[in-house]
XYZ file of C-alpha atoms in Angstrom:
781
model
C 89.508 126.902 138.355
C 92.497 128.830 137.145
C 91.828 131.074 133.692
C 92.409 128.835 130.529
C 95.546 129.623 128.461
C 95.571 129.654 124.641
C 98.089 130.299 122.163
C 96.786 131.999 118.961
C 97.961 132.831 115.452
C 98.120 136.490 114.690
C 94.920 137.762 112.549
C 94.453 140.673 110.250
C 91.572 143.189 111.746
C 89.036 141.695 109.161
C 89.873 137.875 109.247
C 87.356 135.844 110.671
C 89.247 132.775 111.167
C 91.493 132.587 113.978
C 89.110 134.368 116.053
C 87.354 133.044 119.100
C 84.263 133.480 118.110
C 81.284 132.218 120.261
C 79.228 128.836 119.189
C 76.907 129.944 116.729
C 74.047 128.515 118.789
C 75.428 129.553 122.080
C 72.782 132.003 123.255
C 70.118 129.808 121.920
C 71.746 126.824 124.261
C 71.839 128.661 127.363
C 68.454 130.368 126.905
C 66.780 127.034 125.864
C 65.487 128.203 122.668
C 67.574 125.787 120.508
C 65.101 123.437 118.628
C 66.138 119.740 118.884
C 64.176 117.113 117.229
C 61.757 116.585 120.054
C 61.202 120.489 120.219
C 59.967 120.718 116.759
C 56.509 121.661 116.544
C 54.300 118.421 115.926
C 52.165 118.149 112.837
C 48.485 117.634 113.803
C 47.687 113.954 114.187
C 51.291 112.945 115.304
C 51.420 109.483 116.813
C 54.003 108.054 119.208
C 55.977 104.954 118.972
C 57.755 102.526 121.430
C 59.702 99.604 120.885
C 59.430 96.170 122.484
C 62.416 94.416 123.605
C 63.929 91.147 123.976
C 64.569 89.700 127.540
C 66.822 86.898 126.378
C 70.346 87.042 125.212
C 70.084 84.421 122.600
C 66.902 82.436 121.889
C 64.763 81.191 119.180
C 61.326 83.319 118.775
C 58.710 80.805 119.227
C 55.865 83.043 119.512
C 54.804 86.613 120.141
C 51.489 87.146 121.468
C 51.011 90.832 120.969
C 47.001 90.871 121.317
C 47.427 92.636 124.754
C 49.687 95.075 123.269
C 46.971 95.987 120.399
C 44.288 96.087 122.694
C 46.008 98.432 125.176
C 44.562 101.996 125.859
C 45.495 104.167 122.883
C 46.957 101.816 120.782
C 46.784 102.494 116.970
C 48.965 99.630 115.326
C 51.973 96.920 116.152
C 54.442 96.269 113.693
C 56.922 93.219 113.241
C 59.738 92.660 111.134
C 57.074 91.035 108.581
C 55.728 94.937 107.930
C 58.634 96.375 106.261
C 58.105 96.465 102.249
C 61.657 96.350 101.714
C 64.732 95.196 103.557
C 64.649 94.580 107.297
C 68.190 95.660 107.811
C 70.217 98.738 109.049
C 74.036 97.473 109.092
C 76.178 100.058 107.836
C 78.574 97.614 105.964
C 77.232 94.094 106.630
C 73.704 93.448 106.279
C 73.635 91.243 109.672
C 71.774 94.018 111.712
C 67.894 93.354 111.622
C 65.787 96.636 112.567
C 63.659 94.465 114.243
C 64.463 90.930 115.415
C 63.304 87.797 112.921
C 63.235 84.371 114.234
C 65.963 84.732 116.725
C 67.187 87.081 119.414
C 70.793 87.552 119.935
C 71.009 90.334 122.923
C 68.949 91.258 125.865
C 67.229 94.341 124.484
C 66.978 93.881 120.959
C 64.123 95.280 119.583
C 61.360 92.827 118.352
C 58.322 95.277 117.493
C 57.215 98.661 117.485
C 53.911 99.755 118.695
C 52.152 103.047 118.118
C 50.021 104.816 120.404
C 48.252 108.247 120.983
C 51.192 109.394 123.413
C 54.677 108.307 124.274
C 53.598 106.793 127.671
C 50.644 105.081 126.364
C 53.023 103.501 123.750
C 55.793 102.541 126.155
C 53.174 101.009 128.585
C 51.769 98.762 125.886
C 55.097 97.793 124.770
C 55.250 95.904 128.150
C 52.170 93.925 127.826
C 53.659 91.474 125.013
C 54.264 87.788 125.870
C 57.093 86.427 123.802
C 57.808 82.554 123.569
C 61.552 81.801 123.623
C 63.584 78.640 123.083
C 66.797 79.555 124.737
C 70.130 79.000 122.688
C 73.644 79.075 124.216
C 74.791 82.704 124.662
C 78.509 84.002 124.533
C 78.912 86.804 126.826
C 82.556 87.872 126.957
C 85.112 88.683 124.359
C 87.648 85.940 125.450
C 84.741 83.493 125.346
C 83.973 84.583 122.018
C 87.828 84.041 121.000
C 87.820 80.412 122.499
C 84.642 79.681 120.481
C 86.086 81.252 117.431
C 82.990 83.443 117.292
C 83.874 86.488 115.155
C 81.522 89.268 113.282
C 84.605 89.261 110.889
C 87.540 87.547 110.021
C 90.702 88.286 112.384
C 92.880 90.619 110.832
C 96.781 90.909 111.037
C 100.085 93.423 110.424
C 103.241 92.869 110.680
C 106.675 94.530 110.273
C 110.232 92.921 110.382
C 110.698 89.774 112.460
C 109.104 90.307 115.905
C 109.858 86.662 116.887
C 113.236 86.855 116.205
C 113.613 90.216 117.872
C 111.799 89.162 120.939
C 114.125 86.067 121.428
C 117.160 87.961 121.086
C 116.403 90.679 123.338
C 117.949 91.314 126.643
C 114.727 91.760 128.401
C 111.023 90.791 127.935
C 107.803 91.286 129.339
C 104.411 89.746 128.297
C 100.870 89.627 129.969
C 97.241 90.506 129.564
C 95.037 93.539 130.077
C 91.924 95.067 129.486
C 89.903 98.321 129.080
C 86.132 98.589 129.245
C 83.664 100.154 127.039
C 81.682 103.346 127.256
C 78.208 104.314 126.910
C 78.049 107.658 124.728
C 75.554 109.228 127.221
C 74.495 112.196 124.609
C 72.221 114.594 126.267
C 69.555 114.135 123.708
C 68.501 110.472 123.034
C 68.002 108.765 120.160
C 64.592 110.203 118.199
C 63.209 110.191 114.943
C 60.335 111.872 113.904
C 58.646 110.669 110.493
C 56.257 112.594 108.413
C 54.565 110.828 105.075
C 54.480 113.016 101.980
C 52.822 112.900 98.838
C 53.630 110.077 96.351
C 54.955 107.756 99.214
C 57.623 110.272 100.125
C 58.902 110.258 103.703
C 60.584 113.556 105.711
C 62.622 112.266 108.622
C 63.716 114.525 111.367
C 66.250 112.681 112.965
C 69.179 113.050 115.572
C 71.990 111.703 113.485
C 75.541 112.328 112.600
C 74.811 110.451 109.173
C 71.865 111.775 107.386
C 72.710 110.144 103.989
C 72.845 106.903 105.695
C 69.376 107.178 107.211
C 67.936 108.089 103.779
C 69.619 104.825 102.356
C 68.259 102.730 105.231
C 64.800 104.252 104.929
C 64.657 103.840 101.300
C 65.564 100.160 101.255
C 63.263 99.468 104.236
C 60.339 101.102 102.613
C 61.133 99.912 99.227
C 61.175 103.574 97.751
C 63.709 105.677 95.784
C 66.499 107.440 97.816
C 64.879 110.773 96.218
C 61.511 110.087 98.142
C 63.375 110.265 101.378
C 64.415 113.517 102.934
C 66.450 113.424 106.186
C 67.065 116.585 107.902
C 69.230 117.152 111.185
C 69.654 120.940 112.636
C 71.569 119.721 115.580
C 71.883 117.285 117.817
C 72.341 117.157 121.635
C 75.363 115.135 121.568
C 76.383 112.256 119.186
C 80.197 110.876 119.951
C 79.834 108.142 117.525
C 76.852 106.666 118.770
C 74.536 108.529 116.227
C 76.745 107.245 113.194
C 75.193 104.047 112.405
C 72.738 103.397 115.407
C 70.322 106.120 114.379
C 69.173 103.855 111.430
C 67.183 101.699 113.778
C 65.167 104.447 115.075
C 64.584 106.325 111.736
C 63.435 103.034 109.976
C 60.983 102.226 112.795
C 59.527 105.616 112.770
C 59.467 105.820 108.947
C 57.913 102.448 108.849
C 55.113 103.429 111.116
C 54.708 106.795 109.501
C 54.359 104.853 106.072
C 52.098 102.248 107.099
C 49.639 104.831 109.043
C 50.104 107.708 106.630
C 50.335 109.663 109.692
C 53.426 111.227 111.690
C 55.057 109.215 113.851
C 57.488 110.300 116.508
C 60.034 107.693 118.248
C 61.955 109.051 121.023
C 64.057 106.513 123.352
C 63.683 106.555 127.164
C 67.448 106.740 128.458
C 67.125 103.100 130.072
C 65.774 101.589 126.587
C 68.267 103.633 124.599
C 71.120 102.175 126.508
C 69.566 98.818 126.390
C 69.220 98.847 122.555
C 72.189 100.806 121.384
C 75.929 99.836 121.271
C 78.907 101.414 122.761
C 82.465 101.844 122.605
C 84.257 98.645 122.111
C 85.693 97.068 125.187
C 89.282 95.512 124.422
C 91.358 92.433 125.832
C 94.934 92.182 125.022
C 97.613 89.681 125.058
C 101.134 91.505 124.906
C 104.942 90.349 124.577
C 107.246 92.958 124.371
C 110.967 93.086 124.114
C 113.518 95.823 125.156
C 116.923 97.035 125.990
C 118.475 98.577 129.084
C 117.726 101.786 128.134
C 113.980 101.017 127.531
C 113.893 100.797 123.592
C 111.432 98.668 122.307
C 113.286 96.150 120.266
C 110.036 93.862 119.079
C 106.594 93.470 120.206
C 103.620 91.017 119.729
C 100.181 92.467 120.292
C 96.690 90.761 120.084
C 93.570 92.615 120.605
C 90.007 91.112 121.098
C 87.152 93.566 121.118
C 83.607 93.395 122.308
C 81.938 93.633 118.923
C 78.489 92.595 119.824
C 76.002 90.453 117.807
C 76.641 92.097 114.551
C 79.419 93.578 112.823
C 78.009 97.219 112.779
C 81.328 99.293 112.453
C 83.838 96.693 114.555
C 85.738 96.445 111.330
C 87.025 99.849 110.860
C 87.288 100.248 114.761
C 89.839 97.415 114.874
C 91.636 98.799 111.851
C 92.195 102.117 113.380
C 93.183 100.385 116.644
C 95.668 98.394 114.849
C 97.038 101.656 112.910
C 97.255 103.428 116.407
C 98.567 100.951 118.716
C 102.139 102.676 117.974
C 100.820 105.903 119.315
C 104.057 108.024 119.330
C 106.345 105.219 119.239
C 108.431 103.736 116.462
C 108.053 100.100 116.124
C 110.626 98.185 114.059
C 109.514 94.583 114.424
C 105.960 94.324 115.446
C 103.124 91.561 115.029
C 99.749 92.791 115.321
C 96.482 90.665 115.668
C 93.034 92.189 115.921
C 89.958 89.913 116.573
C 86.038 91.261 116.585
C 84.376 88.931 119.081
C 80.876 88.128 118.672
C 79.031 88.361 121.948
C 75.191 88.255 122.658
C 75.297 91.984 123.664
C 74.588 95.000 122.228
C 76.432 95.606 119.078
C 78.967 97.938 119.828
C 79.584 101.253 117.378
C 81.417 104.204 116.893
C 82.856 106.244 119.653
C 84.962 109.291 119.763
C 88.519 107.898 118.930
C 86.821 104.990 116.927
C 89.342 102.383 118.253
C 92.220 104.836 118.576
C 92.238 105.214 122.032
C 92.033 101.431 122.317
C 94.945 100.865 120.625
C 97.333 103.715 121.827
C 96.658 102.817 125.532
C 98.052 99.499 124.968
C 101.366 100.566 124.188
C 101.423 103.439 126.864
C 100.628 100.495 129.290
C 103.597 98.474 128.119
C 105.544 101.741 128.297
C 104.465 102.470 131.693
C 105.527 98.486 132.672
C 108.881 98.880 131.205
C 109.882 102.148 132.873
C 108.970 100.656 136.451
C 111.023 97.369 135.699
C 113.892 99.567 134.602
C 113.524 101.769 137.807
C 113.294 105.005 135.360
C 110.975 107.793 134.916
C 108.125 106.765 132.365
C 108.840 110.042 130.577
C 112.198 109.113 130.030
C 111.113 105.801 128.320
C 108.638 107.544 126.129
C 111.190 109.906 124.798
C 113.650 106.950 123.765
C 111.027 105.562 121.854
C 109.550 108.393 119.895
C 109.228 108.623 116.014
C 112.246 110.242 114.413
C 112.088 113.939 113.252
C 113.326 113.390 109.756
C 114.411 111.004 107.350
C 117.744 110.664 108.067
C 116.941 108.729 111.255
C 115.078 106.185 109.756
C 112.765 105.916 112.422
C 109.524 107.807 110.539
C 107.617 105.340 109.013
C 104.892 103.800 110.768
C 103.937 100.053 110.956
C 101.319 100.145 107.883
C 103.707 102.190 105.934
C 102.819 105.754 106.058
C 105.944 108.427 106.563
C 105.403 110.682 109.584
C 106.479 114.041 107.820
C 105.127 116.336 110.516
C 106.281 114.917 113.675
C 106.582 117.746 116.538
C 105.962 115.461 119.485
C 109.321 116.255 120.550
C 108.960 119.962 120.892
C 105.436 119.506 122.298
C 106.356 117.324 124.937
C 109.302 119.311 125.872
C 107.279 122.532 125.780
C 104.741 120.816 128.373
C 107.563 119.059 130.380
C 108.765 122.591 130.934
C 105.355 124.536 131.643
C 103.945 121.982 133.709
C 106.969 121.865 135.952
C 107.115 118.176 135.588
C 110.381 117.267 137.195
C 109.956 119.468 140.154
C 106.368 118.186 140.839
C 107.827 114.410 140.422
C 110.358 115.271 143.260
C 107.837 116.959 145.334
C 105.553 114.151 145.145
C 107.891 111.617 145.804
C 108.885 113.576 149.220
C 104.953 113.698 149.829
C 104.468 110.065 149.586
C 107.360 109.095 151.724
C 105.554 110.831 154.657
C 102.148 109.778 153.795
C 100.950 106.419 154.505
C 97.532 106.796 153.464
C 97.166 109.394 150.964
C 99.292 108.849 147.827
C 99.764 111.165 144.811
C 100.766 110.404 141.390
C 101.989 111.983 138.420
C 102.103 111.158 134.599
C 102.772 112.672 131.440
C 101.391 111.057 128.195
C 101.704 111.836 124.501
C 99.672 111.051 121.733
C 99.795 110.821 117.691
C 96.290 110.500 115.983
C 95.955 109.863 112.484
C 93.222 112.211 110.507
C 90.947 110.836 107.882
C 88.531 107.901 107.287
C 90.306 104.644 107.101
C 87.755 103.901 104.112
C 89.189 106.376 101.383
C 86.093 106.858 99.357
C 84.496 108.718 102.419
C 86.945 111.627 102.425
C 84.774 113.603 100.294
C 82.193 116.485 101.175
C 79.768 119.143 99.177
C 78.696 122.579 100.300
C 76.348 125.117 98.734
C 76.555 128.995 99.312
C 73.830 131.391 98.682
C 74.723 135.321 98.396
C 71.393 137.411 98.845
C 70.960 141.189 97.538
C 71.224 142.116 101.279
C 74.766 140.838 101.292
C 73.527 138.144 103.766
C 75.115 134.623 102.880
C 73.222 131.295 103.695
C 75.469 128.158 103.738
C 74.472 124.538 103.657
C 77.063 121.512 103.900
C 76.961 117.871 104.508
C 78.481 117.953 108.100
C 76.237 117.584 110.987
C 76.352 119.900 114.294
C 76.463 118.155 117.340
C 77.688 120.682 119.689
C 81.103 120.622 118.415
C 81.154 123.832 116.624
C 81.302 122.700 112.998
C 78.732 125.144 111.704
C 80.333 128.010 113.351
C 83.660 126.920 111.982
C 82.209 126.642 108.351
C 80.385 130.203 108.573
C 84.073 131.327 109.775
C 85.511 129.885 106.540
C 82.661 131.350 104.085
C 83.015 135.065 105.965
C 86.502 135.322 105.708
C 86.663 134.092 102.011
C 83.769 136.698 101.160
C 85.586 139.113 103.359
C 82.276 139.565 105.611
C 81.626 140.080 109.183
C 80.707 136.495 110.605
C 77.387 137.774 111.706
C 76.304 138.183 107.832
C 76.805 134.176 107.249
C 74.144 131.709 108.468
C 74.522 127.819 108.291
C 71.329 125.825 107.833
C 70.292 122.319 108.735
C 71.841 119.560 107.015
C 69.419 118.265 104.793
C 69.731 115.046 102.254
C 67.650 117.098 99.406
C 70.512 119.997 99.612
C 73.719 118.154 99.705
C 73.607 114.432 98.540
C 75.500 111.361 99.364
C 77.401 113.142 102.442
C 79.969 111.045 104.796
C 79.132 110.807 108.561
C 80.383 113.488 110.405
C 82.838 111.367 112.313
C 86.558 110.580 112.324
C 87.606 114.274 113.120
C 86.970 115.192 109.666
C 84.018 117.415 109.888
C 85.556 120.597 109.387
C 88.675 119.718 107.459
C 85.937 118.177 104.467
C 82.880 120.491 104.736
C 85.261 123.746 105.350
C 87.018 122.979 102.258
C 83.872 122.303 100.232
C 82.162 125.596 101.767
C 85.455 127.326 100.843
C 85.410 126.521 96.992
C 81.702 127.373 96.857
C 82.406 130.849 98.517
C 85.898 131.028 96.424
C 83.933 130.717 93.047
C 81.593 133.196 94.133
C 84.222 135.878 95.214
C 85.853 135.032 91.851
C 82.945 136.036 90.056
C 82.149 139.187 91.679
C 85.933 140.152 91.359
C 85.778 139.664 87.906
C 82.503 141.387 87.332
C 83.943 144.314 89.486
C 87.214 144.572 87.228
C 85.096 144.390 83.970
C 82.563 147.099 84.948
C 84.976 149.721 86.974
C 88.153 148.757 85.294
C 91.423 147.340 86.886
C 92.711 143.538 87.450
C 90.351 141.043 89.067
C 93.497 139.714 90.919
C 93.998 142.751 92.826
C 90.424 142.823 94.214
C 90.596 142.545 97.874
C 87.104 141.360 100.153
C 87.578 142.478 103.470
C 85.362 143.592 106.393
C 82.123 143.948 104.291
C 84.016 145.894 101.744
C 85.341 145.333 98.161
C 88.394 147.280 97.231
C 90.846 147.404 94.410
C 93.121 150.286 92.675
C 91.092 153.484 93.511
C 87.776 151.859 94.054
C 85.771 151.143 97.090
C 82.222 149.538 97.148
C 80.433 148.030 100.007
C 79.917 144.145 99.491
C 75.974 144.590 99.291
C 76.272 147.188 96.473
C 78.553 145.307 94.387
C 76.253 142.185 94.895
C 73.113 143.907 93.869
C 75.256 145.283 90.531
C 76.364 141.944 90.008
C 72.717 140.749 90.117
C 71.537 143.152 87.590
C 74.230 142.169 85.487
C 73.094 138.129 85.557
C 76.266 137.251 87.602
C 75.428 133.747 89.543
C 75.465 134.525 93.376
C 75.491 131.087 94.570
C 77.782 128.001 93.904
C 78.318 124.526 95.119
C 81.829 123.684 96.227
C 83.424 120.108 96.637
C 86.411 118.677 98.464
C 87.840 115.179 98.371
C 90.919 114.763 100.561
C 94.160 114.099 98.333
C 97.346 111.654 98.683
C 95.185 108.855 100.577
C 95.518 105.410 99.832
C 94.607 102.395 101.664
C 94.944 98.420 101.162
C 92.593 96.698 103.483
C 94.139 93.170 102.544
C 97.448 93.937 103.538
C 96.553 96.783 106.309
C 99.381 98.978 104.701
C 99.256 102.556 102.756
C 98.650 106.035 103.744
C 95.514 106.120 105.166
C 95.582 109.378 106.826
C 96.126 113.079 105.707
C 98.049 114.208 108.562
C 98.544 113.566 112.322
C 97.236 115.533 115.174
C 99.671 115.592 118.491
C 99.167 116.500 121.758
C 100.153 115.604 125.519
C 99.035 116.056 129.115
C 100.303 115.880 132.707
C 98.066 114.750 135.236
C 98.438 114.918 139.115
C 95.953 112.906 141.342
C 95.905 112.055 144.928
C 94.714 108.476 145.864
C 92.928 107.281 149.341
C 94.703 103.820 149.877
C 92.002 102.801 152.391
C 89.096 103.484 150.293
C 90.310 103.584 146.595
C 88.650 107.185 146.519
C 90.972 109.630 144.333
C 90.978 113.058 142.843
C 92.356 114.847 140.254
C 94.213 117.936 141.518
C 95.810 119.325 138.479
C 95.618 118.809 134.458
C 98.125 120.490 132.072
C 97.284 119.575 128.402
C 98.827 121.004 125.330
C 97.220 119.892 122.066
C 98.311 120.268 118.514
C 95.471 122.085 116.499
C 97.458 123.460 113.888
C 96.560 126.982 112.754
C 93.307 126.790 114.770
C 90.263 128.340 113.170
C 88.457 129.260 116.544
C 90.757 128.884 119.489
C 87.934 129.256 121.995
C 85.891 126.272 120.289
C 89.296 124.067 119.962
C 89.955 124.669 123.685
C 86.105 123.562 124.679
C 86.685 120.581 122.665
C 90.168 119.601 124.426
C 88.493 120.007 127.519
C 85.477 118.061 126.917
C 87.344 115.147 125.500
C 89.723 115.138 128.529
C 87.032 115.109 130.756
C 84.969 112.104 128.555
C 88.112 110.187 128.149
C 88.919 110.370 131.891
C 85.393 108.959 132.403
C 86.125 106.082 130.149
C 89.393 105.290 132.008
C 87.926 105.652 135.870
C 84.273 105.778 136.695
C 82.193 104.692 133.527
C 81.864 100.703 134.209
C 79.522 98.691 131.826
C 78.391 95.458 133.630
C 76.269 92.406 132.196
C 74.906 89.865 134.523
C 74.727 86.415 133.845
C 72.015 86.494 131.907
C 73.512 89.110 129.493
C 71.455 91.843 130.806
C 73.035 95.123 131.132
C 72.715 96.350 134.507
C 74.282 99.883 134.139
C 71.355 101.222 131.967
C 70.744 104.624 133.922
C 72.592 107.578 135.335
C 71.940 105.753 138.780
C 74.197 102.767 137.990
C 76.214 104.389 135.232
C 78.526 107.065 136.080
C 79.765 109.709 133.958
C 82.174 112.498 135.525
C 80.378 115.278 136.946
C 81.457 118.874 137.359
C 83.217 118.019 140.873
C 85.261 115.404 138.958
C 86.871 118.256 137.126
C 90.218 119.412 138.125
C 90.211 122.963 140.110
C 93.605 123.734 138.460
C 92.963 122.877 134.638
C 95.351 124.172 132.034
C 94.924 123.947 128.303
C 96.927 125.620 125.660
C 96.847 125.034 122.026
C 100.619 124.334 120.449
C 101.475 126.783 117.815
C 102.112 124.836 114.690
C 100.675 125.324 111.001
C 99.748 121.958 109.617
C 101.804 120.346 106.777
C 99.201 119.319 104.969
C 96.827 121.745 102.846
C 93.806 121.628 105.344
C 91.480 124.328 105.911
C 93.342 127.374 106.691
C 96.115 124.963 107.903
C 94.260 123.954 110.906
C 94.170 120.440 112.432
C 91.102 118.514 113.713
C 90.140 118.665 117.181
C 87.383 116.227 117.798
C 88.820 113.173 118.665
C 92.387 113.300 119.285
C 92.106 115.213 122.807
C 90.126 112.094 124.341
C 93.720 110.276 124.592
C 95.015 113.275 126.690
C 93.551 111.560 129.875
C 95.802 108.378 129.574
C 97.528 110.650 132.052
C 95.150 110.523 134.575
C 94.840 106.565 134.397
C 98.913 106.418 134.346
C 98.671 108.983 137.347
C 96.679 106.774 139.558
C 98.662 103.776 138.471
C 101.732 105.810 139.732
C 100.202 106.478 142.892
C 99.140 103.081 143.538
C 102.809 101.995 142.880
C 103.869 104.143 145.489
C 102.548 101.827 147.926
C 105.558 99.527 146.866
C 108.159 102.209 146.404
C 107.376 101.967 142.699
C 109.119 98.780 142.452
C 106.016 96.807 141.257
C 103.621 97.283 138.348
C 100.164 97.488 139.687
C 97.748 95.176 137.629
C 95.174 98.000 137.341
C 92.568 97.479 134.663
C 90.326 100.339 133.057
C 87.985 101.778 134.278
C 89.954 102.331 137.314
C 86.980 102.303 139.548
C 87.446 102.624 143.373
C 87.137 98.908 143.743
C 90.037 98.341 140.992
C 92.043 100.711 142.619
C 91.612 98.820 145.835
C 92.157 95.612 144.304
C 95.388 96.971 142.540
C 96.762 98.464 145.862
C 96.193 94.920 147.943
C 98.147 93.587 144.955
C 101.305 95.454 145.356
C 101.178 96.119 149.091
C 104.363 94.594 150.722
C 102.249 92.013 152.602
C 101.073 90.392 149.580
C 102.945 88.180 146.948
C 104.753 89.947 144.013
C 102.906 90.073 140.802
C-alpha cells in the first residue's frame, strides 16, 4: 500500500490543533488494555441476562409457557412486559417500540421476555426452552408491498420546487425507471451490552455501550417509573457504533435495568452476535422510482423521485432518515424543477435505525445513478455530465440554492473535483482502460469519479447543542468531561486538543473522562457528524473562561493588560513576565480564583420547517470526491478494487491523522454496503444473514493496494471549531465511485452503449446478472 498523503494547515510550534496526534486510547487499543463495558470488573453477586426471541414475523401471542425456562439450571428470574413498573417503550420519537413484546409480535427476533441466570451461557440456554403459542397474522416483508398496502410507520412526505411535470413534458430527452439499494448491518465489533447496578433509594447506575447516554437515562427512568436524577448512565468508550447504538441500545439498557431493579442485584445483558443481528435494526434499504428530463448537454431540466424505505415494524428514526435522504437527493447538483416523495414502509422486519450517513447516502446515490445513465445514453463521460450539473459558485449564477431553500455559500466542489481529476490522472487512465478493455474479452476494467456534498447538523434544530466541564488542578493538569461519546472516531482526542490549545498546554496535560449523565445533562446523541463541532465548541467555551480568569488575575497581580497575556507551551507570558502555567494556577488558587468552568454551545443560524420541509437545516456542507478503478471477471462476477484516490474537505483539520483514518474507514465501510454486504430475509421473515458466516463485511484483502487519501485545504466559512469540518459521515459517500466503476466495467461488455441494470449491493451474483443483461446476445434493456 502506498504512503498516505495529507495536506495540513501551518501550525505554530505550540499549537495543539491542526497536528496529527495519536488517538488518546491508541496504546490501550493495541495492547488490549482499553476497558469496554464487558471488561469492567463485575460487582460481587452479578447475574447475567438473555432475551427470548420471537420466531414469527407477525402474530398474536396466545400464551407464553415459561415454566421450563424458570426451572432451567442456574435461572434466577424471568421477566415479561408486565413486570415494568413504568412504560414498556423505547421508541426515540414515537412510542411504538415495546421493550418486550406485549400481545403481538411484529418480526422474527423481537424480544418477548428476559431471563436472568448465574452465567451468560446458562441464561442463553434457558431462553431457548420457552414454548410460545402464536396465532399467525399476515406479514408484510417488502417495502414495495408496504407501499401497495399503504402500510407506513409515518405519513408520506413530499417536497417540490418549480414545476417538475411541465419541465419533464417539454424536455428533449427523458429517462425513467426503478432502482434499489440494500440495507447494511452496523457490525460494530463490540455488540450491544448494558451492565445495571442498583443503588440506594431506587437509584440505578448503568454502564452501557451507547451513543446517546441521555436517551438511555430517559428510557430507563420511564421504564422503572423513577426520576431521571435517579439514573446514571456512563460510557467510557464503544467498540464501534455507526448509528446502531444511537436509539437501539435503549432496549438492552432498559431490560438490564429492569432485572437489576427487581432483583436488587447487578445484572449484565450482553448480546451474542447472532442475537444482536436478529434483534436490532440496520441501515434502511431504499427502493426508487424516477423520471428525469435533460438536454443534449446532459443538463438536468426536471426530475421526479419517489423513495420507499424499509422502516421495519416501528418508526424509530425512519422519519429523520427519510428527511435527510430528501435533503441529499441533489448531492452536488442544482435541481431547478423537482418533485420528491418519500415513504417509510412498515414491514414485519427489524426496525431500521441510524447508520453512518443517516439517509444521506441513500438520497445522494440515486441522483448519481441517474447521472451515470444520462452520460451513457448521450455517449459522454459521466464526469462531464456531473460538471454540467454542479451547483453554481456564487449568487450571480442563480444556481446556488437547494431544493429545500438553503443557500450554498461555500461551494468548492468545482475546485476540489478539478484537483482530483488532475492528481488522479483521470483522463489518461480513462484512455488506458478503454484500450485495455478492447483487447481483453474476459477481464474488464472500470473507472469512475464521483463527488459529494453533505450537510452538517441535526435536521431537528434543538438537538444542535452541547455542554462541557473543564477542571484545572493545582499541578497544572486538566480534566475534561463533555456530552459526546467516544466510539473510536477520536472525538475525545480532538476535544482534548481544543482544550490544550485554548490553555496553551501540551496535549499530555489534558485528559477526557467517560461520558456521564450526572456530569453533563440532557445531551444530544453523538451522531450527525456533529460530535467535534458541538462538544469541541462547548469545551472551548469552558476553557476560554478559565483562561480569561487566569489572564485577569495575572494582570491584576503583576501588572499589565489581561488582553496581552499569552498561554503557550505550558507557559504564561505577557510584557516582561513569564510564569509556568502550574505556578500561575497555584497563585490563582490561593487568591480564590475559580479553576473550573462549564461551557455550552448551540449551533447558530439553523432553521427547519418539518411541515414544508424547507429552511436552512445545515451549518455548512462538507465536500469530497473519489476516483476508483476496478477490474471485473465477466465469467465469475468477481472483482477487485485496484486503486482509489480520495480528496476530502475536512476544512482546517483538527487532527489530520485521525481525519484521514476516518476517511479510509468510511470508504471501506461504504464500499461494503454497495458491494458485499447483503441482507436476506426468507419467506417466513427470518433474517438469514445474521452472522459473519453469511454476512460479508470487507476484509483487509478488499482494500486497494494503491489507496491515496488526501485532505483538501479549505477553511470552513462557518464559525466551526477552529474552522474545521466534520469527518464522520460524509466520506461514506466517496465509495459511490467503486459501485459506478464496477458498472462502467460491466457496460464495456457492450462497448459502453447500454446501461447495466446493476442494483446495490453489487455482489458477484448481481454483477453476473447485469453482465448477462448487457451482453450483445441479450435483448437491450
